[in-house]
Short mmCIF file of C-alpha atoms in Angstrom, two decimals:
data_model
loop_
_atom_site.label_atom_id
_atom_site.label_comp_id
_atom_site.label_asym_id
_atom_site.label_seq_id
_atom_site.Cartn_x
_atom_site.Cartn_y
_atom_site.Cartn_z
CA MET A 1 19.40 5.58 0.06
CA CYS A 2 18.81 9.04 -1.56
CA ALA A 3 15.41 9.76 -3.00
CA ASN A 4 13.28 12.60 -4.92
CA VAL A 5 10.81 13.27 -2.51
CA ILE A 6 7.76 15.66 -2.83
CA VAL A 7 6.28 17.00 0.81
CA ALA A 8 2.75 18.33 0.13
CA GLU A 9 1.58 20.27 3.18
CA ASP A 10 -0.15 23.49 3.76
CA ASP A 11 1.17 24.03 6.94
CA ALA A 12 4.31 26.15 6.13
CA LYS A 13 6.08 25.33 9.42
CA GLN A 14 5.35 21.51 9.41
CA ALA A 15 6.58 21.20 5.97
CA GLU A 16 9.82 23.04 6.68
CA LEU A 17 10.19 20.47 9.64
CA VAL A 18 9.69 17.48 7.37
CA ARG A 19 12.00 19.12 4.73
CA ARG A 20 14.78 19.58 7.12
CA TYR A 21 14.69 16.20 8.43
CA LEU A 22 14.29 14.71 4.82
CA GLU A 23 17.50 16.73 3.56
CA ARG A 24 19.47 15.60 6.68
CA GLU A 25 19.25 11.86 5.28
CA GLY A 26 20.33 13.07 1.68
CA HIS A 27 17.10 13.22 0.11
CA ALA A 28 16.20 15.96 -2.90
CA VAL A 29 12.86 17.54 -1.51
CA THR A 30 10.17 19.57 -3.31
CA VAL A 31 7.40 21.26 -0.91
CA VAL A 32 4.28 22.21 -2.32
CA PRO A 33 1.21 23.84 -0.56
CA ASP A 34 -1.84 22.09 -1.98
CA GLY A 35 -2.99 19.09 -3.47
CA LEU A 36 -3.16 20.44 -7.27
CA ALA A 37 0.57 21.43 -6.91
CA ALA A 38 1.42 17.94 -5.69
CA LEU A 39 -0.33 16.21 -8.76
CA GLU A 40 1.44 18.85 -10.83
CA GLN A 41 4.91 17.97 -9.28
CA ALA A 42 4.33 14.31 -9.51
CA ARG A 43 3.37 14.33 -13.17
CA GLN A 44 6.34 16.75 -14.20
CA GLY A 45 9.06 14.63 -12.51
CA ALA A 46 9.93 11.16 -11.32
CA PRO A 47 9.47 11.26 -7.62
CA ASP A 48 10.28 8.21 -5.45
CA LEU A 49 8.06 9.16 -2.65
CA LEU A 50 5.02 11.72 -1.78
CA VAL A 51 4.32 12.65 1.54
CA LEU A 52 0.88 13.82 1.64
CA ASP A 53 -1.15 15.66 4.13
CA VAL A 54 -4.59 14.55 3.78
CA MET A 55 -6.35 18.11 4.69
CA MET A 56 -5.20 20.55 2.24
CA PRO A 57 -6.63 23.25 -0.02
CA ARG A 58 -7.81 22.86 -3.92
CA ALA A 59 -7.52 18.76 -3.60
CA ASP A 60 -7.53 17.02 -0.41
CA GLY A 61 -4.76 14.33 -0.03
CA LEU A 62 -7.51 11.47 -0.69
CA ASP A 63 -8.34 12.88 -4.10
CA VAL A 64 -4.70 13.32 -4.96
CA VAL A 65 -4.12 9.76 -3.94
CA ARG A 66 -6.95 8.35 -5.78
CA ILE A 67 -5.88 10.41 -8.92
CA LEU A 68 -2.29 9.26 -8.94
CA ARG A 69 -3.66 5.57 -8.77
CA ALA A 70 -5.86 5.82 -11.54
CA GLU A 71 -3.02 7.26 -13.50
CA GLU A 72 -0.98 4.20 -12.65
CA ARG A 73 2.01 6.17 -11.10
CA GLU A 74 4.01 4.06 -9.26
CA LEU A 75 5.44 6.16 -6.69
CA ALA A 76 5.37 5.50 -2.87
CA VAL A 77 2.58 7.47 -0.75
CA LEU A 78 3.04 8.00 2.92
CA MET A 79 -0.03 9.93 4.06
CA LEU A 80 -0.27 12.52 7.30
CA THR A 81 -3.49 13.17 8.73
CA ALA A 82 -4.99 14.44 12.03
CA ARG A 83 -7.90 12.30 11.44
CA ALA A 84 -7.20 9.25 13.75
CA THR A 85 -10.31 6.78 13.41
CA GLU A 86 -9.51 3.44 11.76
CA ASP A 87 -12.24 4.20 9.02
CA ASP A 88 -9.95 7.22 7.81
CA LEU A 89 -7.07 5.06 7.90
CA LEU A 90 -8.38 2.16 5.82
CA LEU A 91 -9.99 4.41 3.20
CA GLY A 92 -6.52 6.02 2.53
CA LEU A 93 -4.91 2.55 2.45
CA ASP A 94 -7.95 1.22 0.26
CA LEU A 95 -7.24 4.17 -2.07
CA GLY A 96 -3.61 2.99 -2.71
CA ALA A 97 -1.57 4.72 0.14
CA ASP A 98 1.46 2.92 1.06
CA ASP A 99 1.51 3.98 4.57
CA TYR A 100 -0.41 6.26 7.18
CA MET A 101 0.72 8.25 9.94
CA THR A 102 -1.37 10.09 12.36
CA LYS A 103 -0.62 13.73 13.92
CA PRO A 104 1.11 14.38 16.00
CA TYR A 105 4.16 12.35 15.25
CA SER A 106 7.55 12.05 15.97
CA PRO A 107 9.96 13.27 13.07
CA ARG A 108 12.20 10.33 13.86
CA GLU A 109 9.42 8.10 13.53
CA LEU A 110 8.70 9.71 10.20
CA MET A 111 12.03 9.24 8.98
CA ALA A 112 11.98 5.34 9.88
CA ARG A 113 8.86 4.96 7.92
CA VAL A 114 10.46 6.94 4.80
CA ARG A 115 13.46 4.48 5.03
CA THR A 116 11.46 1.49 5.05
CA LEU A 117 9.02 2.43 2.44
CA LEU A 118 11.98 3.41 0.38
CA ARG A 119 13.70 -0.02 1.01
CA ARG A 120 10.68 -1.91 0.17
CA THR A 121 9.83 0.07 -2.92
CA ARG A 122 13.39 -0.44 -4.15
CA ARG A 123 13.43 -4.05 -3.31
CA ASP A 124 10.47 -4.82 -5.30
CA GLY A 125 11.82 -2.85 -8.37
CA LYS A 126 14.82 -5.01 -8.70
CA ARG A 127 12.82 -8.36 -9.07
CA GLU A 128 14.06 -8.34 -12.68
CA ASP A 129 14.26 -12.03 -12.98
CA GLY A 130 11.07 -12.20 -15.37
CA HIS A 131 9.52 -14.79 -12.86
CA VAL A 132 5.88 -14.70 -13.12
CA LEU A 133 3.97 -15.82 -9.83
CA ARG A 134 1.18 -18.46 -10.59
CA VAL A 135 -1.30 -20.09 -8.69
CA GLY A 136 -3.75 -22.14 -11.03
CA SER A 137 -5.12 -19.62 -13.47
CA LEU A 138 -3.74 -16.70 -11.23
CA ALA A 139 -0.54 -14.78 -12.47
CA VAL A 140 1.31 -12.38 -10.29
CA ASP A 141 4.04 -10.47 -12.32
CA PRO A 142 6.68 -8.61 -9.82
CA VAL A 143 8.45 -7.07 -12.53
CA ARG A 144 5.48 -5.28 -14.44
CA HIS A 145 3.32 -4.97 -11.29
CA GLU A 146 0.53 -6.88 -13.19
CA VAL A 147 -2.07 -9.32 -12.00
CA ALA A 148 -4.05 -11.73 -14.18
CA VAL A 149 -6.94 -14.09 -13.51
CA ASP A 150 -7.74 -16.51 -16.39
CA GLY A 151 -5.88 -14.16 -18.84
CA VAL A 152 -7.72 -11.16 -17.83
CA GLU A 153 -5.76 -8.21 -16.24
CA VAL A 154 -7.10 -7.25 -12.65
CA GLU A 155 -6.11 -3.99 -11.34
CA CYS A 156 -4.82 -3.84 -7.64
CA THR A 157 -3.75 -1.21 -5.19
CA PRO A 158 -0.11 -1.38 -4.12
CA GLY A 159 -1.21 -2.58 -0.91
CA GLU A 160 -3.33 -5.46 -2.42
CA PHE A 161 -0.41 -6.11 -4.93
CA ARG A 162 2.33 -6.77 -1.97
CA LEU A 163 0.08 -9.03 -0.11
CA LEU A 164 -1.11 -11.07 -3.06
CA SER A 165 2.65 -11.41 -4.31
CA ALA A 166 3.72 -12.75 -0.64
CA MET A 167 0.98 -15.35 -0.81
CA ALA A 168 1.41 -16.06 -4.40
CA ALA A 169 5.25 -16.73 -3.66
CA GLU A 170 4.21 -19.57 -1.08
CA PRO A 171 0.90 -20.90 -2.26
CA GLU A 172 -0.95 -22.98 0.33
CA ARG A 173 0.98 -21.40 3.11
CA VAL A 174 -1.19 -20.07 5.80
CA PHE A 175 -0.45 -16.49 6.53
CA THR A 176 -1.49 -14.92 9.95
CA ARG A 177 -2.86 -11.38 9.76
CA GLU A 178 0.34 -10.17 11.63
CA GLN A 179 2.59 -11.66 8.80
CA LEU A 180 0.41 -9.93 6.02
CA LEU A 181 0.32 -6.98 8.03
CA ALA A 182 4.03 -6.84 8.12
CA GLU A 183 4.17 -7.03 4.28
CA LEU A 184 2.16 -4.48 4.05
CA HIS A 185 3.12 -1.84 6.55
CA GLY A 186 5.63 -3.30 8.88
CA PHE A 187 4.85 -3.54 12.59
CA ASP A 188 2.72 -0.32 13.30
CA ARG A 189 0.76 0.48 16.37
CA TYR A 190 -1.65 2.73 14.17
CA ILE A 191 -2.88 0.15 11.92
CA SER A 192 -4.77 -2.91 13.09
CA SER A 193 -5.15 -6.33 11.72
CA ARG A 194 -8.65 -5.05 10.38
CA THR A 195 -6.56 -3.68 7.50
CA VAL A 196 -5.52 -7.07 6.23
CA ASP A 197 -9.26 -8.25 6.26
CA VAL A 198 -10.25 -5.11 4.10
CA HIS A 199 -7.52 -6.20 1.39
CA ILE A 200 -8.68 -9.64 1.63
CA MET A 201 -12.37 -8.57 1.07
CA ASN A 202 -11.32 -6.31 -1.91
CA LEU A 203 -9.07 -8.95 -3.49
CA ARG A 204 -11.77 -11.66 -3.38
CA LYS A 205 -13.82 -9.01 -5.35
CA LYS A 206 -11.32 -8.85 -7.92
CA ILE A 207 -9.99 -12.51 -8.48
CA GLU A 208 -13.13 -14.57 -7.25
CA ARG A 209 -15.88 -15.55 -9.44
CA ALA A 210 -17.98 -15.50 -6.08
CA PRO A 211 -16.27 -13.32 -3.38
CA ARG A 212 -18.69 -14.56 -0.59
CA ARG A 213 -17.56 -18.07 -1.53
CA PRO A 214 -13.77 -17.86 -2.39
CA VAL A 215 -12.14 -20.90 -3.74
CA ARG A 216 -8.76 -19.07 -4.14
CA LEU A 217 -8.10 -16.90 -1.31
CA LEU A 218 -9.40 -19.05 1.78
CA THR A 219 -9.93 -18.23 5.29
CA VAL A 220 -8.17 -20.41 7.99
CA PHE A 221 -10.26 -19.78 10.89
CA GLY A 222 -8.62 -18.63 14.03
CA VAL A 223 -5.32 -18.71 12.20
CA GLY A 224 -5.54 -16.15 8.83
CA TYR A 225 -5.68 -16.85 5.06
CA LYS A 226 -3.90 -18.99 2.38
CA LEU A 227 -3.76 -18.66 -1.48
CA MET A 228 -4.84 -21.86 -3.16
CA ASP A 229 -5.00 -23.39 -6.96
CA PRO A 230 -8.77 -23.91 -6.98
CA LEU A 231 -8.20 -27.12 -8.86
CA LYS A 232 -6.25 -28.36 -5.96
CA GLY A 233 -8.73 -26.92 -3.15
CA THR A 234 -11.97 -28.01 -2.10
CA PRO A 235 -15.04 -25.64 -1.71
CA ARG A 236 -15.48 -23.99 1.77
CA ALA A 237 -18.09 -22.32 3.64
CA PRO A 238 -18.97 -18.72 2.80
CA ALA A 239 -16.28 -16.01 3.91
CA ARG A 240 -17.20 -14.24 6.92
#
């Protein structure tokens, strides 16, 4: 599974270590020392993955991922950071990062994350049967990576899209937070189930007319969440 990978890391020793491990697995690697260089490289080529340090000169990693997602670039983003608080992790994911690792980390674990991320990205890219997932007036197009509600397109981050796609494929099924977390990032000791709650909250703002009284994306208290056709469901209590 060879891929084109950009490594954006201002620590030369760390960058060289990551480059060596990636090249051992057969990937083509370009190393850049700052955020602006990462943006330029991502725009020039067709990278599959960006391994992105958060704290860098010229433009930090959070700004880089924000800009790339605003430009609708589809490359996968794995962020690396010394910031270990949950709020920092959630901010990176909310901006559109696909996965997040805190320093110090094991190079072997990093490679495992890279393999998982590339498999998932390529699996999603192979869904070319033209099948659009519909739950009432909500439409999720896995091929075009588009979401629409009542015919109006809705912008979703990659994480939000994966979560919504999984639920739209099985409407009315109750998903636990752990199951949705596995859809998002795999089983990851650094990321808590609160990540799912953040994605759900953001999705409700985008697909519900009244996010605090959802009729599509419902909480099943004590269990998790499910996606419903509002014409089949019944009004529920305010979301918590």
